[in-house]
Coordinates of C-alpha atoms in Angstrom, one line a residue:
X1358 CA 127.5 119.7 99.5
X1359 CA 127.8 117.9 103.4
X1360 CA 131.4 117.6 104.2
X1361 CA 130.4 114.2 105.2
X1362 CA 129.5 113.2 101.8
X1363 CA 133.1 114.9 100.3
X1364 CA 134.9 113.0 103.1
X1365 CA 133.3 109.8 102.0
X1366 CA 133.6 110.3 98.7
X1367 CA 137.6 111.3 99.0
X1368 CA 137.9 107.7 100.5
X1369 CA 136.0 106.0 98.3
X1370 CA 138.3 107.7 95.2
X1371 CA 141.0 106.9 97.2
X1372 CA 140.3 103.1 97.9
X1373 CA 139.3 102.9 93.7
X1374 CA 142.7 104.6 92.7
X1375 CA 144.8 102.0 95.3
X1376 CA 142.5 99.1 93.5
X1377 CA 143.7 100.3 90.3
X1378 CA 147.2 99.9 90.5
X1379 CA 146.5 96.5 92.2
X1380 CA 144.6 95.4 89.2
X1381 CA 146.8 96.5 87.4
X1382 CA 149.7 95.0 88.7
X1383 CA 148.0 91.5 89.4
X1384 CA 145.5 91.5 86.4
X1385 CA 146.3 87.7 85.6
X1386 CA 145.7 86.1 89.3
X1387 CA 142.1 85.9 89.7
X1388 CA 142.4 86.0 93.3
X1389 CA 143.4 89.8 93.0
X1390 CA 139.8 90.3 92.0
X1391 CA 138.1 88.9 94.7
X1392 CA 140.9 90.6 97.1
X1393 CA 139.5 93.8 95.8
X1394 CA 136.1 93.1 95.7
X1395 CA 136.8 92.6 99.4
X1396 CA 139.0 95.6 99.8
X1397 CA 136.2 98.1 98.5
X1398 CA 133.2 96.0 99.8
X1399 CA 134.5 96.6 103.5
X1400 CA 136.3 99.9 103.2
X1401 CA 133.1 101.7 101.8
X1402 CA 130.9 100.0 104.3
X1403 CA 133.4 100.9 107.4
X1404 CA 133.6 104.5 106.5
X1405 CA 129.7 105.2 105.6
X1406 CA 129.3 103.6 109.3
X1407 CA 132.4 106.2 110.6
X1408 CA 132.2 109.1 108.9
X1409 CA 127.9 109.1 109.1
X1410 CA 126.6 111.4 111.5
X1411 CA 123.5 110.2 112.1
X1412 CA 121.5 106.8 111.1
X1413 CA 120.1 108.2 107.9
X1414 CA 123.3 109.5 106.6
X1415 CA 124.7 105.7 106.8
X1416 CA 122.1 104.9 104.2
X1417 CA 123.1 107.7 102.1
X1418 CA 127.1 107.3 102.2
X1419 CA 126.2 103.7 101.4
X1420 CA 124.5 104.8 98.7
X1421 CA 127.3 106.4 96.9
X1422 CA 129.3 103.3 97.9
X1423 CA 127.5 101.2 96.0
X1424 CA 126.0 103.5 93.4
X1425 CA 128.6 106.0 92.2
X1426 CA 131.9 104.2 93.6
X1427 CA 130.6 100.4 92.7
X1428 CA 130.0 100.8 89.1
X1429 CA 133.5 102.4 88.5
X1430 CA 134.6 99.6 90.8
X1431 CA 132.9 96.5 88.2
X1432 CA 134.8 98.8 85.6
X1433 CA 137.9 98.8 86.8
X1434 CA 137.6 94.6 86.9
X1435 CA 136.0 94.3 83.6
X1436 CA 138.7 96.2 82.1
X1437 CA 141.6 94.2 83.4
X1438 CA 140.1 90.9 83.3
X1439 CA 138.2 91.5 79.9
X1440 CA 141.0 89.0 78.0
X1441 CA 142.4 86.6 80.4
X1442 CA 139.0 86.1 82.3
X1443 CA 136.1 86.8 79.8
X1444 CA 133.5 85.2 81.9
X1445 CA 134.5 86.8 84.8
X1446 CA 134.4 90.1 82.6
X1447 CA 130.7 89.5 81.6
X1448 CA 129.5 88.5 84.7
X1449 CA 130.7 92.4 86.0
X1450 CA 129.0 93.6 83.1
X1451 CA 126.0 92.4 83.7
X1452 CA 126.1 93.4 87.1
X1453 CA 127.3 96.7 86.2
X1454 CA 124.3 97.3 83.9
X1455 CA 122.0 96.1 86.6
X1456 CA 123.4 98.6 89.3
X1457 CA 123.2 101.2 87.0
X1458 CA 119.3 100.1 85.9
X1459 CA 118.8 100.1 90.0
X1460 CA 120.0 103.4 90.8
X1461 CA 118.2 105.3 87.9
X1462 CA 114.9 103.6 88.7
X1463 CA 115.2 104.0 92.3
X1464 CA 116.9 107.7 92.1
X1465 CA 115.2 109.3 88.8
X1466 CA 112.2 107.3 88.0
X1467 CA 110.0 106.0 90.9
X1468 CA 110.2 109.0 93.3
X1469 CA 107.8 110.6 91.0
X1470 CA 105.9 107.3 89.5
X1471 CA 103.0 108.4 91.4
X1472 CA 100.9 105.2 91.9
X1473 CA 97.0 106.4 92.5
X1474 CA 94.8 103.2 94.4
X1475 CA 91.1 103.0 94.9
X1476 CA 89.3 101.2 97.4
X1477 CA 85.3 100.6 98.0
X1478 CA 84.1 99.8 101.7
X1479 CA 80.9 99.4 102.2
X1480 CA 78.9 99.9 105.5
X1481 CA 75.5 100.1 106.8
X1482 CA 76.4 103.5 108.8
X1483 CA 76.1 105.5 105.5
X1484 CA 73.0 106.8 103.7
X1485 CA 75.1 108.5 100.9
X1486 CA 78.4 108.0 98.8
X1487 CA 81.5 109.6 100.5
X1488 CA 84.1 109.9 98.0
X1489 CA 87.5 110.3 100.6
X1490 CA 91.5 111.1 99.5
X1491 CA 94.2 110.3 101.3
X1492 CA 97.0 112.2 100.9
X1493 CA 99.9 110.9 103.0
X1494 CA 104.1 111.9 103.6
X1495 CA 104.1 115.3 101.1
X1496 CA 107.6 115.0 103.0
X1497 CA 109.0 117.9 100.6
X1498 CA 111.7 120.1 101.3
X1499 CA 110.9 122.1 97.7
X1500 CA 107.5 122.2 96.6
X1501 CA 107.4 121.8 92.8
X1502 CA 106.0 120.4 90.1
X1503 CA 105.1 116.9 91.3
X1504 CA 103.0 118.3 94.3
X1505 CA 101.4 120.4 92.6
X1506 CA 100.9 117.5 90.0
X1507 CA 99.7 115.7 93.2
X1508 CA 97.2 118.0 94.5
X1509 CA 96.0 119.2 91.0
X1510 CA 94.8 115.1 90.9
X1511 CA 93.2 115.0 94.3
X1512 CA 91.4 118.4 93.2
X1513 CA 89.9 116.9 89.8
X1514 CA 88.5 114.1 92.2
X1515 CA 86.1 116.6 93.9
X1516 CA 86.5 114.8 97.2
X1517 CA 84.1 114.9 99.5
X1518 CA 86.8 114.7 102.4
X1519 CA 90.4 114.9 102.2
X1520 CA 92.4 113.2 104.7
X1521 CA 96.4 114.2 105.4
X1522 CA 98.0 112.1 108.0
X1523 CA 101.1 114.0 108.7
X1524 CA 104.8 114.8 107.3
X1525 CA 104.1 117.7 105.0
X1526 CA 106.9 119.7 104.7
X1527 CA 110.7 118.6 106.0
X1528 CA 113.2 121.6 106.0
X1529 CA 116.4 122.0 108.3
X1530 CA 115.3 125.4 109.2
X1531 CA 112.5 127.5 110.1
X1532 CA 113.7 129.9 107.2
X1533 CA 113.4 127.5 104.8
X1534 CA 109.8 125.5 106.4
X1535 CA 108.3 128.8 105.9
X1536 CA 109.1 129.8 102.1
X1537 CA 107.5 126.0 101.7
X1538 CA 104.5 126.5 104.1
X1539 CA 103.7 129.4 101.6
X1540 CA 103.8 127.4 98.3
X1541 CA 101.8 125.2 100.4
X1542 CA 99.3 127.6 101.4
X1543 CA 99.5 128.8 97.6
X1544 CA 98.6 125.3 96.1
X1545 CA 95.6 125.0 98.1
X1546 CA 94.0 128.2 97.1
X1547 CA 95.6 128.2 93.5
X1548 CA 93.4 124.9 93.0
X1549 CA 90.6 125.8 94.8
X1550 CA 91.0 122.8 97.1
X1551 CA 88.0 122.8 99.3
X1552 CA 86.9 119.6 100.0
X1553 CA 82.8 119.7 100.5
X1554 CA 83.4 118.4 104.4
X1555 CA 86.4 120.0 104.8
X1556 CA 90.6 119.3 105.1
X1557 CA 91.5 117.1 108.2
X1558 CA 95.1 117.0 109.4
X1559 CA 97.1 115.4 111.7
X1560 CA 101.0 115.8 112.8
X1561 CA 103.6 113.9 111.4
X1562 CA 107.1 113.1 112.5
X1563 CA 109.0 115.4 110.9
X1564 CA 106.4 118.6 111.6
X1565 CA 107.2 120.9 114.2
X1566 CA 105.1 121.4 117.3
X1567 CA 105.1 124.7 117.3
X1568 CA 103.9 125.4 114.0
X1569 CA 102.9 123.0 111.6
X1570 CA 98.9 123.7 111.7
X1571 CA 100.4 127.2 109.9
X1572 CA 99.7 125.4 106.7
X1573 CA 96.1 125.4 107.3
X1574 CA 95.1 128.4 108.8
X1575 CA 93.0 129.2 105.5
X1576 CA 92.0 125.9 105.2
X1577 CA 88.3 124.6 106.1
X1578 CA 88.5 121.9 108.3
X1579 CA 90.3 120.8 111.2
X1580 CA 93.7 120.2 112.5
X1581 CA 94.3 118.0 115.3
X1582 CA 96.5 118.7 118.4
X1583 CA 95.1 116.3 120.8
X1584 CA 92.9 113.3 120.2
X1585 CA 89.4 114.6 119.4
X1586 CA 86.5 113.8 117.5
X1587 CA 84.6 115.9 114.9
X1588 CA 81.4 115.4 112.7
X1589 CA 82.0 115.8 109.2
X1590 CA 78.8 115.4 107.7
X1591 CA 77.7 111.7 107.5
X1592 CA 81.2 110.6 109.2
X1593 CA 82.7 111.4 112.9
X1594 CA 86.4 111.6 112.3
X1595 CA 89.2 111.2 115.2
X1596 CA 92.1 112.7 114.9
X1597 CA 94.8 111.2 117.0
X1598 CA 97.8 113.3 118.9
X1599 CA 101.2 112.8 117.7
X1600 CA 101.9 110.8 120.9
X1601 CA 98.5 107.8 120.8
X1602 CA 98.8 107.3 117.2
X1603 CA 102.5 105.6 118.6
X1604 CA 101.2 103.7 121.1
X1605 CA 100.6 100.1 120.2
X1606 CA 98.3 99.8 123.3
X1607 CA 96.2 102.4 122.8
X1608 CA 92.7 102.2 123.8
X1609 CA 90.1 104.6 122.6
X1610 CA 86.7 103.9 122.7
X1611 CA 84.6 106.4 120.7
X1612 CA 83.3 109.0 122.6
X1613 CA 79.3 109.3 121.1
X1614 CA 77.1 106.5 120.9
X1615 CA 75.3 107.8 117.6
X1616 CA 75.8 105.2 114.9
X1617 CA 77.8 106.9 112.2
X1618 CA 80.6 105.5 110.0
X1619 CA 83.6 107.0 112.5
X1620 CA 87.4 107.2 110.8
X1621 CA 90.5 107.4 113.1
X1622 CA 93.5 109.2 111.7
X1623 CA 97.2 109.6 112.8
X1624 CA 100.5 109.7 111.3
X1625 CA 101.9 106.5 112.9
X1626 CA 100.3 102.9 112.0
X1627 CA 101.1 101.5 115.7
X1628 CA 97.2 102.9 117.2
X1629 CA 95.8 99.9 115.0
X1630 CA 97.6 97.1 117.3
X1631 CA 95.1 98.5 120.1
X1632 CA 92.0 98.8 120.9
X1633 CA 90.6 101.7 118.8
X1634 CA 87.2 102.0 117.9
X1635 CA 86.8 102.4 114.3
X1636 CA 85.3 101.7 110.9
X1637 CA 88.1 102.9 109.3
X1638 CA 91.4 103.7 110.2
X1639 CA 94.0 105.9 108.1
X1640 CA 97.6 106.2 108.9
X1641 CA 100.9 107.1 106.8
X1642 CA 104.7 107.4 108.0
X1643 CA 106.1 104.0 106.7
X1644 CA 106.6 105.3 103.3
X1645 CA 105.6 101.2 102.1
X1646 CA 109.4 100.6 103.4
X1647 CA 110.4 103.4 100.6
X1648 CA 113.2 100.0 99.5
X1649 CA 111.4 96.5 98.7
X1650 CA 112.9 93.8 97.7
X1651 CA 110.8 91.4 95.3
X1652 CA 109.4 88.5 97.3
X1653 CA 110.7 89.9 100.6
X1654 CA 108.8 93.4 100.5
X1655 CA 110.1 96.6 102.8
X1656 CA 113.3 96.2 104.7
X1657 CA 112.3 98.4 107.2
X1658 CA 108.5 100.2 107.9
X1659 CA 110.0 102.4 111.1
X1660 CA 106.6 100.8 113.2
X1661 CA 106.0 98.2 114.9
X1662 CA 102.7 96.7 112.3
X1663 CA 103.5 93.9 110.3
X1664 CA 105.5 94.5 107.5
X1665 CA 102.3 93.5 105.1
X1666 CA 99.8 96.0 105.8
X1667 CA 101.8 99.1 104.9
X1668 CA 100.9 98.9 100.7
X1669 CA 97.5 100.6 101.0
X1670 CA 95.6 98.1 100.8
X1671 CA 92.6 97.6 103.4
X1672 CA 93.6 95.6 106.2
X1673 CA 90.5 93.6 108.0
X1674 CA 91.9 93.5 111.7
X1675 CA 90.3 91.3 114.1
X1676 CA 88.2 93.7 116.1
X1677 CA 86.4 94.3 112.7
X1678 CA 87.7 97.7 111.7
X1679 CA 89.3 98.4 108.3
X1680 CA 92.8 100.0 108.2
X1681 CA 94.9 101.5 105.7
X1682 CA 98.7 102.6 105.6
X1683 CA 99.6 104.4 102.6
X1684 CA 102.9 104.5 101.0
X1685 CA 103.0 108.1 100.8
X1686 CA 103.3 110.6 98.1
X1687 CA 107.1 112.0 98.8
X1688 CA 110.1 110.2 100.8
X1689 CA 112.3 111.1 103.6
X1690 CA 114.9 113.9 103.3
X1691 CA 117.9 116.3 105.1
X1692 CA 120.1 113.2 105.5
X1693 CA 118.2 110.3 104.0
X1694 CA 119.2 109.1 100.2
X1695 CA 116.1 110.2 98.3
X1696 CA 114.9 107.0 96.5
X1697 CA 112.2 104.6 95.8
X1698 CA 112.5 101.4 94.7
X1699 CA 109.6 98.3 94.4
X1700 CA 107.7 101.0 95.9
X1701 CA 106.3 104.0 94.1
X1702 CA 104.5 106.9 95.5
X1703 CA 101.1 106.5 96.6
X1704 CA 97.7 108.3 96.0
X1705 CA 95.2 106.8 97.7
X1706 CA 90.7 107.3 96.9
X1707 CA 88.1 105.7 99.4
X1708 CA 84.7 105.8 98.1
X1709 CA 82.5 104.6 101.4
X1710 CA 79.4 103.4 100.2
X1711 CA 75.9 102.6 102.0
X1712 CA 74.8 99.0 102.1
X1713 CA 72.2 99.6 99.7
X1714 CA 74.7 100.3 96.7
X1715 CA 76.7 97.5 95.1
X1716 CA 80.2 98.3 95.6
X1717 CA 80.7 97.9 91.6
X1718 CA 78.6 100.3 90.8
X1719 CA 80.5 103.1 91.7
X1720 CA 84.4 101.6 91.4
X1721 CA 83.4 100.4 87.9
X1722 CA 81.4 103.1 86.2
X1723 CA 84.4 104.1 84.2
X1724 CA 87.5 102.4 83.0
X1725 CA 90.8 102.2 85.2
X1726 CA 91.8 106.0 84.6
X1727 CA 95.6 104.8 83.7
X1728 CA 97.9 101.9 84.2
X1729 CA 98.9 103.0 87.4
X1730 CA 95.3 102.8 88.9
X1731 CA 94.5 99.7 91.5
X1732 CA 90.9 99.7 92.3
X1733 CA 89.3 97.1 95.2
X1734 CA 86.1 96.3 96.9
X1735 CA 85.2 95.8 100.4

């Protein structure tokens, strides 16, 4: 365990065990609660902000502030108020039972509540059905049962393409990146994962310059270093560099003149505030916010996009193209608490259709596969 965690957590024990005997002690003043709510509200929030060593660390220390130290907290109160001040007791035990609710849905349940979304765009480009996943922020610093879980879906889909826009694998060494660039590796041929136009991949954030496009050196397809485009089939697709997919201003106006359906691909969102040319464009990195709050939505999306376009749904910008930020299949790590919460994982399946079929007739052949499944139509 990080030092900085035990350091946190030795003054979070300590705060709780001064608390107690000042609970105890005052248990029939009222105000002695509300004292101590103070006392631990500040003291856990001080020292996560101290003791951190970095900006996601806060998060995490916080985190076990509220999560592990808070509930013992409530139960401290709700133990010495429980006969003088019975609403005040019952009001901690709700709130204790909702904290607890929170942290094993957002901890132990959603992280792995994969959510799988289906879209239909239709376009007078295409002479033939395209069925396209997108398979965004893997993020994973131990490749187990859930990826595999998620690949094994995306390989009974028989995508024509499959689309990976960055953060595949986040280690804190090389030693570590490689044993998961192996199970990697291993998934893809395990499954047979061979898209009929190929695997197209671009760098994320947390993948390393040097080496990331080691995961799909058996992997037909492409990798993208700098911005290029490449035919795939009946599509052209662009793969942005690390560096324009950031840039807000970005223009990039496609480079043939043929008349194909053209998708642009990079990690960040913040290409789509330029001036791209595109049908479609596909980004990841926001995670959906990884924490929404109901009627506010993400707290933070780490781009500069409004906050509302990062559910995977298909944005219609102004210049006409179609964009689409998923929320990712995994969720930040090393430092970062490892939670979802309002905002599962996300799967994400395009078909592109030609003008000439109804978009119904493809989206709506079957039933929705299970509860999780959103399907749309463009």
């Amino acid at each position: 365990m990080d030092w900085t965690i035990i350091t946190y957590l030795g003054i979070v024990f300590a705060t709780l065990a001064i608390l107690t005997v000042l609970l105890k002690n005052f248990s029939n003043n009222v105000f002695s609660y509300v004292v101590a709510e103070l006392i631990y509200g500040c003291v856990a929030s001080y020292a996560a902000l101290k003791v951190a060593h970095d900006f996601f660390m806060v998060f995490t220390l916080l985190a076990i502030g509220g999560f592990v130290g808070g509930p013992i907290f409530l139960a401290l109160c709700i133990h010495y108020s429980r006969k003088k001040f019975k609403l005040m007791a019952g009001v901690n035990a709700v709130v204790l039972v909702c904290t607890l609710a929170v942290a094993i849905d957002a901890f132990l349940i959603e992280p792995h509540m994969l959510e799988i979304k289906r879209h239909a765009i239709v376009s007078d480009k295409l002479d033939t059905p395209l069925h396209v996943a997108i398979v965004s922020d893997l993020q994973t610093d131990n490749l187990g049962d859930y990826e595999r879980s998620v690949f094994q879906t995306v390989a009974n889909e028989k995508p024509d393409l499959l689309l990976l826009p960055g953060d595949y694998i986040q280690t804190m060494n090389y030693q570590e990146w490689a044993v998961e660039r192996d199970k990697f590796k291993q998934t893809f041929k395990d499954l047979n994962l061979t898209p009929k136009y190929g695997t197209f991949a671009v760098q994320g954030n947390v993948d390393d310059f040097s080496c990331w496009q080691q995961l799909f050196t058996d992997v037909p397809g492409h990798t993208f270093e700098q911005s290029e485009t490449v035919s795939a089939g009946p599509v052209d697709i662009t793969g942005l560099s690390f560096y324009d997919g950031r840039n807000s201003e970005l223009k990039y106006p496609k480079k043939d003149n043929n008349n194909k359906f053209h998708i642009v691909m990079a990690h960040y969102p913040d290409f789509s505030l330029g001036k791209v040319e595109g049908d479609l464009l596909v980004a990841g990195h926001c995670h959906g916010g990884q924490v929404q709050l109901p009627f506010y939505g993400p707290l933070m999306t780490a781009s500069n996009i409004p906050k509302r376009w990062v559910n995977g749904d298909v944005v219609l910008l102004p210049s006409g193209s179609k964009l689409i930020v998923s929320r990712g299949v995994g969720m930040e790590r090393q430092h970062a608490p490892r939670l979802r919460f309002c905002c599962r994982p996300q799967l994400i399946f395009v078909d592109l259709l030609p003008s000439k079929i109804k978009p119904a007739t493809k989206t709506m052949m079957s039933p929705v596969v299970s509860s999780w499944d959103q399907r749309s139509e463009y």
